[in-house]
PDB file of C-alpha atoms in Angstrom:
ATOM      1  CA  UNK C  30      61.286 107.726 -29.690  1.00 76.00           C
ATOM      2  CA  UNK C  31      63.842 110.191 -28.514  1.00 82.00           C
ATOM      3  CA  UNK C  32      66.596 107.718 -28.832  1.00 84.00           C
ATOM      4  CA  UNK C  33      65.915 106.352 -32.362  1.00 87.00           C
ATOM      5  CA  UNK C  34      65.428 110.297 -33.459  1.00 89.00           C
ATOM      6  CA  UNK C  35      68.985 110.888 -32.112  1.00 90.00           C
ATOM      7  CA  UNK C  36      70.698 107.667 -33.654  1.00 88.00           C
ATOM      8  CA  UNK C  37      69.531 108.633 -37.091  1.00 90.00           C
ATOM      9  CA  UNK C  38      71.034 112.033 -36.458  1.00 92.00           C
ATOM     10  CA  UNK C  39      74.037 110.184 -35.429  1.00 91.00           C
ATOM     11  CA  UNK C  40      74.216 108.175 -38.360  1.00 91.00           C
ATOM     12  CA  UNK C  41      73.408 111.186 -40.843  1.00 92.00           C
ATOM     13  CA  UNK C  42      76.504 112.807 -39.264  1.00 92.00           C
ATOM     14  CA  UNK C  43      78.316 109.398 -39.586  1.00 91.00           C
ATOM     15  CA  UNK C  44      77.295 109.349 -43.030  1.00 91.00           C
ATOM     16  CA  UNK C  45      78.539 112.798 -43.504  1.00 91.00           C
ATOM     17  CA  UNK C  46      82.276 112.257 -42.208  1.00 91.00           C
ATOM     18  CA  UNK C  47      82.206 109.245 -44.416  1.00 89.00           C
ATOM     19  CA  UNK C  48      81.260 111.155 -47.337  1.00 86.00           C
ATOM     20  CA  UNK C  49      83.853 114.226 -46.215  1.00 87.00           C
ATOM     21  CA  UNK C  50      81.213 116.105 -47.559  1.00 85.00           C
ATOM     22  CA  UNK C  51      79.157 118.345 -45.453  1.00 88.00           C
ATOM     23  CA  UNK C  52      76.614 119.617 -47.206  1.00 87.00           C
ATOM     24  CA  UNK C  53      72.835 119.513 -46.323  1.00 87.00           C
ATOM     25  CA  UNK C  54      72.113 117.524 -49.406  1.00 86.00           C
ATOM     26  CA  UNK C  55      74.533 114.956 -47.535  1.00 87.00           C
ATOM     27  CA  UNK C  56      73.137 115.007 -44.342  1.00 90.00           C
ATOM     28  CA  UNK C  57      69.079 114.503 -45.637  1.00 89.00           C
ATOM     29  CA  UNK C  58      70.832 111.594 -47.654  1.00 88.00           C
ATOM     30  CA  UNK C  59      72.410 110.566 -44.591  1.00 90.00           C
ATOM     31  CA  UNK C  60      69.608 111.050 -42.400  1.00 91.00           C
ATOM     32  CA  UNK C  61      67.532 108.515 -45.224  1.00 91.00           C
ATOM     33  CA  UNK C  62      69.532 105.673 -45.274  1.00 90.00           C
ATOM     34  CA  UNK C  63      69.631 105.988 -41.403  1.00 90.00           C
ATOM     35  CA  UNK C  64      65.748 105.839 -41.489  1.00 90.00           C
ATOM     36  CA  UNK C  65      66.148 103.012 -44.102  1.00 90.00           C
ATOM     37  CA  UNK C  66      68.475 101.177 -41.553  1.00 88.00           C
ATOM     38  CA  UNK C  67      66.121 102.087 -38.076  1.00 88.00           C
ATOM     39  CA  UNK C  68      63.242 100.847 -40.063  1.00 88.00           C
ATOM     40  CA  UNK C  69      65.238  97.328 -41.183  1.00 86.00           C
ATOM     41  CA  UNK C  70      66.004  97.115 -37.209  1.00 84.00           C
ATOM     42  CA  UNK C  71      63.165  98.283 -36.001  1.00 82.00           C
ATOM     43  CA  UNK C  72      62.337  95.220 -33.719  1.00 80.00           C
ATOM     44  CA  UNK C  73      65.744  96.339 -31.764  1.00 78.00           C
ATOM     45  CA  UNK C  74      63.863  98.694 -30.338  1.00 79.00           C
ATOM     46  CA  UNK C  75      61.713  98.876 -27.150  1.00 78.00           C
ATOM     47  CA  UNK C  76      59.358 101.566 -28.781  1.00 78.00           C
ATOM     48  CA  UNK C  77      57.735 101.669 -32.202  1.00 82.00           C
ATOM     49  CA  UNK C  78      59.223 103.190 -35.258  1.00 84.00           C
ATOM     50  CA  UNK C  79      59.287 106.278 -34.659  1.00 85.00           C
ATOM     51  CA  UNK C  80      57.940 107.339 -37.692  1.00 87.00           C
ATOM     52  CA  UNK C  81      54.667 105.773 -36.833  1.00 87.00           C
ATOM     53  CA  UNK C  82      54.532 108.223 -33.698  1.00 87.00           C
ATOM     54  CA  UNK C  83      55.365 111.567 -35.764  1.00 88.00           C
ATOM     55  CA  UNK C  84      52.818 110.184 -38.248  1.00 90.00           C
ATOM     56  CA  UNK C  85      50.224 110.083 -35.331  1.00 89.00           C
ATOM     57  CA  UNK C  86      51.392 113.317 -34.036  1.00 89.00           C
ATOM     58  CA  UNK C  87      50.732 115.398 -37.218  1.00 91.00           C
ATOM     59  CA  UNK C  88      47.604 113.627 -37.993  1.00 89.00           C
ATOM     60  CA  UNK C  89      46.761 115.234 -34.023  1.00 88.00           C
ATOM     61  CA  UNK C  90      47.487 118.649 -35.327  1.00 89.00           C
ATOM     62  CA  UNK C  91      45.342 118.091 -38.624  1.00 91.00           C
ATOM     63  CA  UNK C  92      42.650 117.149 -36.829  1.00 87.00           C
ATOM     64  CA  UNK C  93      43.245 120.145 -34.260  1.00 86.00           C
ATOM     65  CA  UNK C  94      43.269 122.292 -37.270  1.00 89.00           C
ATOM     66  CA  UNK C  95      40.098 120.795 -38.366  1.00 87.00           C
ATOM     67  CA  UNK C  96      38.034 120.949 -34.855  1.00 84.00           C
ATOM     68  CA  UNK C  97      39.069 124.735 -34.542  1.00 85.00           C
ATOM     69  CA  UNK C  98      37.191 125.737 -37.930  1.00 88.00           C
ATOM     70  CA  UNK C  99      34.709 124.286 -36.982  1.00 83.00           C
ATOM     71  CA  UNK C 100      33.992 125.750 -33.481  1.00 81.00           C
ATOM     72  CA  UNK C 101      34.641 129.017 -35.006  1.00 85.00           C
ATOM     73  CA  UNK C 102      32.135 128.566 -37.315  1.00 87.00           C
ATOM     74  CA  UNK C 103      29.495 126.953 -34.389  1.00 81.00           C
ATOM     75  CA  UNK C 104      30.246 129.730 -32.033  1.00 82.00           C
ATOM     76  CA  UNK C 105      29.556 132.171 -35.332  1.00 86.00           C
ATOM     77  CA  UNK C 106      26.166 130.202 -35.705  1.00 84.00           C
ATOM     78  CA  UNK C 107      25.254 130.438 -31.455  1.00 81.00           C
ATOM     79  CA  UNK C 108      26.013 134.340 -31.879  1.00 84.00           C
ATOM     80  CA  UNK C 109      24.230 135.193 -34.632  1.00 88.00           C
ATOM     81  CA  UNK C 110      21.193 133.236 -33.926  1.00 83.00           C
ATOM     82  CA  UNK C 111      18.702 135.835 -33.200  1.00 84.00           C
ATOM     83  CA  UNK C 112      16.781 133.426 -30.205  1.00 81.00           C
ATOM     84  CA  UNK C 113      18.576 132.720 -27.009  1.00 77.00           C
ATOM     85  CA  UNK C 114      17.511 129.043 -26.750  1.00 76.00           C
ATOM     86  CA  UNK C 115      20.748 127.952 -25.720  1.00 77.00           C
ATOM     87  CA  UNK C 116      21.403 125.628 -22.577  1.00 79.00           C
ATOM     88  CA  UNK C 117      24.322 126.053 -20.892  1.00 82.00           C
ATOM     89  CA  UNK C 118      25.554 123.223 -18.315  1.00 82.00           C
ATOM     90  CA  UNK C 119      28.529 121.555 -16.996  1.00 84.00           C
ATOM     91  CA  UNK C 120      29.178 117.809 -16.879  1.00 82.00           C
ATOM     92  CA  UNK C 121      31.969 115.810 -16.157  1.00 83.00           C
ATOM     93  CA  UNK C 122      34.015 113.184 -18.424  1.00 82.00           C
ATOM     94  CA  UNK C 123      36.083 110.290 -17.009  1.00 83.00           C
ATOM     95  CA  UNK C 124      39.535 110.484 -18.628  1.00 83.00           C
ATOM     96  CA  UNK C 125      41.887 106.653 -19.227  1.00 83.00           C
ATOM     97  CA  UNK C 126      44.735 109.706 -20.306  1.00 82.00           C
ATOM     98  CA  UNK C 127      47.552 109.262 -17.382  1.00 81.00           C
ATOM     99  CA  UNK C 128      50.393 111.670 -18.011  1.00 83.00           C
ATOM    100  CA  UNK C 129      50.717 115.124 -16.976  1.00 85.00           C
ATOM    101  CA  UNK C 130      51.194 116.383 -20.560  1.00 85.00           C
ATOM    102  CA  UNK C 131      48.396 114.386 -22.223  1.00 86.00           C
ATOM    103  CA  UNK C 132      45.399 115.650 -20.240  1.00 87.00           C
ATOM    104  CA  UNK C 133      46.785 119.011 -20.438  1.00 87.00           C
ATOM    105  CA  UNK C 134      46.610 118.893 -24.289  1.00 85.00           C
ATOM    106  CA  UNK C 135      43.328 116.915 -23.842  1.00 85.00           C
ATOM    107  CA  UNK C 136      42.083 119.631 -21.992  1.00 86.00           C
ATOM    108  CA  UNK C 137      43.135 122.386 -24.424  1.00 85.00           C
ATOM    109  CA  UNK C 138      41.763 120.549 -27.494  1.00 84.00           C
ATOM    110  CA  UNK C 139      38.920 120.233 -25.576  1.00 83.00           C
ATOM    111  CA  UNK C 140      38.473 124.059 -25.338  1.00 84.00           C
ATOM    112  CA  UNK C 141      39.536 124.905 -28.396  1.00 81.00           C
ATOM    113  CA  UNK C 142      36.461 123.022 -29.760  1.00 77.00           C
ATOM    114  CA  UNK C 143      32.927 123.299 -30.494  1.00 72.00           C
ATOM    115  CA  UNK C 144      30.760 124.361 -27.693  1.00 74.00           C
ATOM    116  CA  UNK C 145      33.119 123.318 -25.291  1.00 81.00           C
ATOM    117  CA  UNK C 146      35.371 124.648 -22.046  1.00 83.00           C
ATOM    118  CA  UNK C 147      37.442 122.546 -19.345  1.00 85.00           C
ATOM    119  CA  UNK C 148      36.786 124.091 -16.012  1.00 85.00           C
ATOM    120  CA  UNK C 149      38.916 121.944 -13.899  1.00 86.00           C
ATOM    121  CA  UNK C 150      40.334 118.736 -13.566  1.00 86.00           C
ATOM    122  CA  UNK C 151      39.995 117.192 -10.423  1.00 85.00           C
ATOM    123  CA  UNK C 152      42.350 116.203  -7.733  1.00 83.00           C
ATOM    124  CA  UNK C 153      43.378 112.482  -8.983  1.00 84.00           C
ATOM    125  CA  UNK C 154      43.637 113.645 -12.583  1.00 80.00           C
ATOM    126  CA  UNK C 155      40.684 111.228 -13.724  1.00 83.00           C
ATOM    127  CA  UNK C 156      37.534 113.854 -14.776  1.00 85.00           C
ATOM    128  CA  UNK C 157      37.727 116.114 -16.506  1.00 84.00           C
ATOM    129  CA  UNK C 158      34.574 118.998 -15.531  1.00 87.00           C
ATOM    130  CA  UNK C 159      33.612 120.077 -18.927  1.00 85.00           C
ATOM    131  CA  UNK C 160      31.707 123.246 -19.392  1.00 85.00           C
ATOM    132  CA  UNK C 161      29.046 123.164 -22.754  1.00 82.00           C
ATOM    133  CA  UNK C 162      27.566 126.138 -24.545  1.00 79.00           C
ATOM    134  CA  UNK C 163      24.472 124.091 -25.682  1.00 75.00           C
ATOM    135  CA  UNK C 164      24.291 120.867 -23.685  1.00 73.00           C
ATOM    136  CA  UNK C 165      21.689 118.639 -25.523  1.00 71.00           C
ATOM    137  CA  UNK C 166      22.915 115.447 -24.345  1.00 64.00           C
ATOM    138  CA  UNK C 167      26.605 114.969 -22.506  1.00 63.00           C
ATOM    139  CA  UNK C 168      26.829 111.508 -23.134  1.00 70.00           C
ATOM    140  CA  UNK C 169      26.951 112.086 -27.321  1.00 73.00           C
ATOM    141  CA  UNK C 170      29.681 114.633 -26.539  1.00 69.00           C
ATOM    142  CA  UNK C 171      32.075 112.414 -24.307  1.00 71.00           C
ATOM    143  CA  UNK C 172      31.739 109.796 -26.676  1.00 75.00           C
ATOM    144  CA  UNK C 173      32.631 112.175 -29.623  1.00 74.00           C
ATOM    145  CA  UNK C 174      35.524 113.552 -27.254  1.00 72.00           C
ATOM    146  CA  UNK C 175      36.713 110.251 -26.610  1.00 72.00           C
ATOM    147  CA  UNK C 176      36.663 108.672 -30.253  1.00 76.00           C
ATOM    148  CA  UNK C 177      38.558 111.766 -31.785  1.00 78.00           C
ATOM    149  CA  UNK C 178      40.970 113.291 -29.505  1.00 82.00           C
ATOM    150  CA  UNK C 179      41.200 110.623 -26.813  1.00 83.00           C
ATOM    151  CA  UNK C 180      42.339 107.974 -29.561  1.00 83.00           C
ATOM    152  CA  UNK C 181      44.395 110.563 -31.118  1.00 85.00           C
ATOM    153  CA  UNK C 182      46.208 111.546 -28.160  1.00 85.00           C
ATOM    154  CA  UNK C 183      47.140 107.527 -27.063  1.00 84.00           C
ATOM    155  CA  UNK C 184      48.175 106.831 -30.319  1.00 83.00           C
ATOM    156  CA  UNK C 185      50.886 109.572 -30.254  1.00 82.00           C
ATOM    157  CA  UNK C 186      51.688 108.557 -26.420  1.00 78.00           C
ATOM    158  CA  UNK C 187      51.562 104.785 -26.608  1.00 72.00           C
TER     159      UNK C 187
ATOM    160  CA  UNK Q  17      78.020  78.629 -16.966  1.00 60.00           C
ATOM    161  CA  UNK Q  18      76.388  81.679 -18.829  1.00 69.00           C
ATOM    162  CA  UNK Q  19      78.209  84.220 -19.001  1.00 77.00           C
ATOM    163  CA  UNK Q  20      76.164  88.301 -18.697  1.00 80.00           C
ATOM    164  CA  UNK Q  21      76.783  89.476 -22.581  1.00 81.00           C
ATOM    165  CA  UNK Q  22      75.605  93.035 -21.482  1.00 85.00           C
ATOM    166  CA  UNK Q  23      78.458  94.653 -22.689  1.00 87.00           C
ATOM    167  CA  UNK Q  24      78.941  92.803 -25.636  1.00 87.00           C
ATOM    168  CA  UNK Q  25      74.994  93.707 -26.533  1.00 85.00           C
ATOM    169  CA  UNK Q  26      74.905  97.085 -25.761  1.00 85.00           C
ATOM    170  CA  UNK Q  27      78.178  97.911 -28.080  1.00 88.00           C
ATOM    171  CA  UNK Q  28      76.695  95.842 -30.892  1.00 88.00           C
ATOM    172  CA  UNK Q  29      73.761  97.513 -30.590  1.00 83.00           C
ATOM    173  CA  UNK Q  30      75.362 100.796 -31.565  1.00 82.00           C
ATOM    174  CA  UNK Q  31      77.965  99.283 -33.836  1.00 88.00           C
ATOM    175  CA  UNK Q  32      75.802  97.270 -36.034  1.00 89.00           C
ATOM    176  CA  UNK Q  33      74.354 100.734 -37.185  1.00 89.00           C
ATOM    177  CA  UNK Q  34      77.751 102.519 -37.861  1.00 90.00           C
ATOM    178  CA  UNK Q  35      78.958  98.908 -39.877  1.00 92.00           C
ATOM    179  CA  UNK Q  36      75.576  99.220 -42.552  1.00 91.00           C
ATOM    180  CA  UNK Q  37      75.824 102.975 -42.541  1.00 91.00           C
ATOM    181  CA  UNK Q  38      79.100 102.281 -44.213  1.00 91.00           C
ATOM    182  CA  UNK Q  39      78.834  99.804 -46.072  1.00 92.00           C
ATOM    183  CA  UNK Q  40      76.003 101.144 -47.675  1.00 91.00           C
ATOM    184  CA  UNK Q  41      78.447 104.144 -48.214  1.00 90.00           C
ATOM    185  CA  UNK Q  42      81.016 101.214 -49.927  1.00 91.00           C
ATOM    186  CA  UNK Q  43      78.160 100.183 -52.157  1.00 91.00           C
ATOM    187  CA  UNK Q  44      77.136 103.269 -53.488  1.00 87.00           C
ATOM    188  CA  UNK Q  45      80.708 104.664 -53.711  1.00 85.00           C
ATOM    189  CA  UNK Q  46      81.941 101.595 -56.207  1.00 83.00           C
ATOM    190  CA  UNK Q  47      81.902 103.531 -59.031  1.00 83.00           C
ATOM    191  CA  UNK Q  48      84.387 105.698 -58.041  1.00 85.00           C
ATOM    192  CA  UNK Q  49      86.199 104.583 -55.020  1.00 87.00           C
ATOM    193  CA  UNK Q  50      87.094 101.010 -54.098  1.00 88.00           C
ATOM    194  CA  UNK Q  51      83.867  98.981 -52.809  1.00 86.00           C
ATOM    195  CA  UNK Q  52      80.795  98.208 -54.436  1.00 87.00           C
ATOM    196  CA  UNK Q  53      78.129  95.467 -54.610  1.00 88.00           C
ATOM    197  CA  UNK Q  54      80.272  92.510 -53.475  1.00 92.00           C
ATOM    198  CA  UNK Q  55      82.381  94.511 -49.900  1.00 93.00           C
ATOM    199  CA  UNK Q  56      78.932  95.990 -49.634  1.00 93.00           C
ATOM    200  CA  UNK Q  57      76.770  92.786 -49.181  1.00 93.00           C
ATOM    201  CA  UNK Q  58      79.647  90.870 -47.271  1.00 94.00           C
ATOM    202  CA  UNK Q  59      79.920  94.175 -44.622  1.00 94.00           C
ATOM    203  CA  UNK Q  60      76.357  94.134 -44.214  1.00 93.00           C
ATOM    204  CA  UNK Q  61      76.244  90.487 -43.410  1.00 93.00           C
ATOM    205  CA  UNK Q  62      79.475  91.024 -41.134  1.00 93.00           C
ATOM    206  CA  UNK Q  63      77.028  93.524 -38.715  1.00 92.00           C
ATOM    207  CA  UNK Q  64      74.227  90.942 -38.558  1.00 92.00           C
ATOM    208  CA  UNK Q  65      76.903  88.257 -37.962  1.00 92.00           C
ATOM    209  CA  UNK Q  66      77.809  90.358 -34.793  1.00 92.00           C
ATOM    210  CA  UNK Q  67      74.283  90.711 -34.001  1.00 90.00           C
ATOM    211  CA  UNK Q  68      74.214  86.793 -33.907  1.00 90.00           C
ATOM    212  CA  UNK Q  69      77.373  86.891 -32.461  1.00 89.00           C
ATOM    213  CA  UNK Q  70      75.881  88.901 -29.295  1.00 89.00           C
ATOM    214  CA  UNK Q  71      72.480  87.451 -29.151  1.00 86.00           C
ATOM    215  CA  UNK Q  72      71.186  83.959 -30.504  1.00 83.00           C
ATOM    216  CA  UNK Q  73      70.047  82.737 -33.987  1.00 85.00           C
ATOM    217  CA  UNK Q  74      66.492  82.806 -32.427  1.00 86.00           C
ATOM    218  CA  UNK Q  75      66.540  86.736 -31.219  1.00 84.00           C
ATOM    219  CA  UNK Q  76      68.606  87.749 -34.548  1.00 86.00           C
ATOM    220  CA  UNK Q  77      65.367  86.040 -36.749  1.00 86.00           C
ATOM    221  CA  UNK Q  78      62.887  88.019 -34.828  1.00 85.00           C
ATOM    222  CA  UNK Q  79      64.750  91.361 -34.921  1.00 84.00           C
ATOM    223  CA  UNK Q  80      64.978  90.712 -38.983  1.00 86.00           C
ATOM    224  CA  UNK Q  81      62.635  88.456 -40.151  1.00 85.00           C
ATOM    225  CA  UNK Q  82      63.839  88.340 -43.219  1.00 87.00           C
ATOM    226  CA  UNK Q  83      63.805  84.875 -45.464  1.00 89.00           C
ATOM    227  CA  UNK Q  84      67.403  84.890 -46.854  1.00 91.00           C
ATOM    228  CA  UNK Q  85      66.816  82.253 -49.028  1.00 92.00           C
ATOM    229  CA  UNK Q  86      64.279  84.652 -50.930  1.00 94.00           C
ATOM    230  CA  UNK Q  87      66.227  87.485 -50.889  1.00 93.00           C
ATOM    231  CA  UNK Q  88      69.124  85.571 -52.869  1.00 94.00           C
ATOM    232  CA  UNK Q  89      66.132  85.355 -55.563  1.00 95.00           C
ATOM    233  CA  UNK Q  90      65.002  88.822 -55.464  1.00 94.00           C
ATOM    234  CA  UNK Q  91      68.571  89.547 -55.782  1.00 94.00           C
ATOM    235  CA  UNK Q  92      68.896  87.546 -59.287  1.00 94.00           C
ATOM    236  CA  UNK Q  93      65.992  89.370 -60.019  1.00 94.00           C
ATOM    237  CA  UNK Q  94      66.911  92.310 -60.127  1.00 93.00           C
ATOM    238  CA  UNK Q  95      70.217  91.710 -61.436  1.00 91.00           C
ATOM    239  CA  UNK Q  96      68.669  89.693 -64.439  1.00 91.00           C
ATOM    240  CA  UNK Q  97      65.933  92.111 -65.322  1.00 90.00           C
ATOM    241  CA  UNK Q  98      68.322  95.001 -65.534  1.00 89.00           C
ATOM    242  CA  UNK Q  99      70.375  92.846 -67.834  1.00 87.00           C
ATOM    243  CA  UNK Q 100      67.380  92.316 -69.357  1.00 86.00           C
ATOM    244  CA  UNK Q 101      66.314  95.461 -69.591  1.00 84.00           C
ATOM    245  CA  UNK Q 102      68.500  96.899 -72.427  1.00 83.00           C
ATOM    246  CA  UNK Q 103      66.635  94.783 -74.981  1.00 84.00           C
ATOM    247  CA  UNK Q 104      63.819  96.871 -74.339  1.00 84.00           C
ATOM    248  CA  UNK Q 105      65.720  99.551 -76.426  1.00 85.00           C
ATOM    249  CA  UNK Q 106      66.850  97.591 -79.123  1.00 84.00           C
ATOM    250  CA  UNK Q 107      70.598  97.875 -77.101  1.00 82.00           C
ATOM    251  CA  UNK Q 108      73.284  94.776 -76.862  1.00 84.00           C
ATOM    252  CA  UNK Q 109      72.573  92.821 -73.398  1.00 83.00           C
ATOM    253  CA  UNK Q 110      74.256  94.464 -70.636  1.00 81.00           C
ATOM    254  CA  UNK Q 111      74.262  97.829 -71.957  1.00 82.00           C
ATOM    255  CA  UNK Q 112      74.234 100.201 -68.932  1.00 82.00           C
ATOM    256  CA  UNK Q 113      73.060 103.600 -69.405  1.00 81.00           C
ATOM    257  CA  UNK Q 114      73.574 106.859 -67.471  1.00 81.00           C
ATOM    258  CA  UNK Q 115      72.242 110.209 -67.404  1.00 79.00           C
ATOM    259  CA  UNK Q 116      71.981 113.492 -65.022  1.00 82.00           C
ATOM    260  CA  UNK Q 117      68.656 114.237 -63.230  1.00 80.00           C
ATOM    261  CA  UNK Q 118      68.226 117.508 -61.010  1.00 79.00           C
ATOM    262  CA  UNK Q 119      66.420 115.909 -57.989  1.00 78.00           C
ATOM    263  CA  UNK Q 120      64.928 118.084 -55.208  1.00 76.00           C
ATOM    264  CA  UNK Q 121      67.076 118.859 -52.400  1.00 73.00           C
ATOM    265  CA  UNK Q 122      69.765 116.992 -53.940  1.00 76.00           C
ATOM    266  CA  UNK Q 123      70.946 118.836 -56.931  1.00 74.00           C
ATOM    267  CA  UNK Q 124      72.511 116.945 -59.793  1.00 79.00           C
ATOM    268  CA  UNK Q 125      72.938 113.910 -59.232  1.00 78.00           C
ATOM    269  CA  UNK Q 126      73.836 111.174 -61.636  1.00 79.00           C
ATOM    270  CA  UNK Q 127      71.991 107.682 -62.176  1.00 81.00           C
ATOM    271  CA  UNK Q 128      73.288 104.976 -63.745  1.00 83.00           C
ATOM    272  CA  UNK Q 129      71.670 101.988 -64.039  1.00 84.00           C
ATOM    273  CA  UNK Q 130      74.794  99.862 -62.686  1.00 86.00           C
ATOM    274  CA  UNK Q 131      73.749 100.222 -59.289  1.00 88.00           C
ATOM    275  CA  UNK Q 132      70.908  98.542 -60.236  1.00 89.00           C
ATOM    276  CA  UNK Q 133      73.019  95.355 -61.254  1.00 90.00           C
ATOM    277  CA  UNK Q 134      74.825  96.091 -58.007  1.00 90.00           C
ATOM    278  CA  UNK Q 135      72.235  96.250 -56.012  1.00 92.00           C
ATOM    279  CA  UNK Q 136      71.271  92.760 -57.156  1.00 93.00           C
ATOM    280  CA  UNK Q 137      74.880  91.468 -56.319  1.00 93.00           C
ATOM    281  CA  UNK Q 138      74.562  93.578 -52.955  1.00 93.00           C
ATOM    282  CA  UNK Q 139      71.267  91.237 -51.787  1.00 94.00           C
ATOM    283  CA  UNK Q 140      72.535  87.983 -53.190  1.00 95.00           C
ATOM    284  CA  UNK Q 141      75.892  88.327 -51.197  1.00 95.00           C
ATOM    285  CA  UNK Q 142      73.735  89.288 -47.969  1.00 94.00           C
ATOM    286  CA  UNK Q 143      71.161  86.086 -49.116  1.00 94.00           C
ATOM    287  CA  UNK Q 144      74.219  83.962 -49.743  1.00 95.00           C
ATOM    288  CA  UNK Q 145      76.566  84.692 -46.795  1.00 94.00           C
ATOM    289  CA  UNK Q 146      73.396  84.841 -44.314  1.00 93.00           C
ATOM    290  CA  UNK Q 147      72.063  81.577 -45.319  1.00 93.00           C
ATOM    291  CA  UNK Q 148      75.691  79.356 -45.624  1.00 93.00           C
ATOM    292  CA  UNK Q 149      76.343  80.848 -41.368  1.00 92.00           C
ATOM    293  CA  UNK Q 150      72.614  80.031 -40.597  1.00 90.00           C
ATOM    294  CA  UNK Q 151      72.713  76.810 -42.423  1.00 90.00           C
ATOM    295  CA  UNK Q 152      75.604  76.187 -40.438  1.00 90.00           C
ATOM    296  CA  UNK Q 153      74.367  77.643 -37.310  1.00 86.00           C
ATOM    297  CA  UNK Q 154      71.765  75.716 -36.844  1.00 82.00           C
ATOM    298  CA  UNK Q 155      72.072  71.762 -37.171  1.00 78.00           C
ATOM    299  CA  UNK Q 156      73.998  70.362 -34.037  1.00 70.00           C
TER     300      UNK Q 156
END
């Protein structure tokens, strides 16, 4: 991904010295045509086009975005419920993420989210211990972790 | 004996790039500078010659899969329908028309519908050239 980001900067400065015109209007022009071009060769590469993998990365934020309101709004709901019949517990998820940098922002979605805290991770980065504000049945949760960030995350990574 | 074509690969992989980037800039400068459709199309084909050059007709079809033989027709297409095109305003055939748009980011910029007919001649050269060398390429 890296490499086919830096070729079309490349090319939008090749683009630019052709043009002897360097202007930003010339470079975005330049860096289109080099898009144009990566996408026409895309098979030449050992990755995907690349495009597909920003794509997949700001649909990760959206859905970030998304998750955050609404575990404001459920931790608003826990709070201001006048009974305490909350029940807290902690349960642990198995994890297919591999990378360093992927469980780490698994883990911090994971926080950031309704109901939910990471605790640890344990020693051969496969479970994740998961710490729930109302635990009503783990198994619903893991699966919900693991169809929306999970998928989210290997699509940017794969 | 088969010779290692590393070297040969690895510069045509960054050349082919450099050779569309500018002859895309030769097609789209033809209306002012020397170049247009025709240099355009035949410099485009001249990178994926190299590319056929440094790998094999088999590789080169799966990096583009691209059916030249259509392309000629989309080409004509596009080339006959802007032709076509001025009789939608009551204008001679081949009447070409102009005008300057303020696009975002780009400023003024001026479009003429000439590129359009270029652009036709741009494919069909590709389609053309591509599909004599593969023609050629091909039968033992």
């Amino acid at each position: 991904m890296a490499f086919q980001i830096l070729l079309n900067v490349v090319l939008a400065f090749t683009w630019m010295f052709l043009k002897t015109s360097y202007t930003s209007s010339t470079f975005f022009v330049g860096y289109l045509l080099g898009l144009l071009i990566i996408f026409a060769f895309r098979n030449c590469f050992s990755g995907r086009f690349y495009l597909i993998r920003a794509y997949a990365v700001f649909r990760l934020f959206l859905i970030f975005i998304k998750e955050l309101i609404l575990a404001n709004i459920a931790v608003l709901k826990v709070v201001l419920k006048p009974k305490l019949d909350m029940r807290p517990g902690i349960f642990a998820m198995q994890t297919v993420l591999e990378k360093d940098w992927e469980i780490t922002v698994l883990a911090n979605l994971i926080t950031l989210t309704p109901g939910t805290l990471v605790v640890d991770v344990s020693d051969d980065n496969k479970t994740l211990y998961i710490h729930a504000v109302d635990i009503e049945d783990a198994e619903d949760v893991i699966q919900g972790i693991k169809s929306t960030f999970e998928n989210a995350i290997l699509e940017v990574s794969r | 004996m088969k010779t290692n074509d590393l070297i040969l690969q690895t510069v045509t992989k960054v050349c082919a790039f450099v050779i569309i980037l500018f002859s895309i800039s030769i097609f789209l400068g033809g209306h002012y500078s020397p170049g247009g459709g025709f240099v355009g199309g035949l410099m485009t084909s001249c990178a994926i010659v190299l590319l056929l050059l440094a790998y094999d007709l088999k590789t080169v079809a799966a990096l583009l899969p691209i059916d030249y033989k259509i392309m000629i027709a989309c080409g004509l297409l596009i080339s006959a329908s802007t032709v076509a095109g001025s009789w939608l305003f009551h204008a001679p055939l081949m009447t070409h028309a102009y005008s300057y748009f303020n696009l975002p980011i780009l400023g003024k910029t001026s479009l003429h519908t000439a590129v359009l007919f270029d652009l036709g001649v741009y494919l069909v050269v590709i389609g053309v050239t591509m599909t004599i060398i593969q023609t050629i390429g091909e039968s033992e």
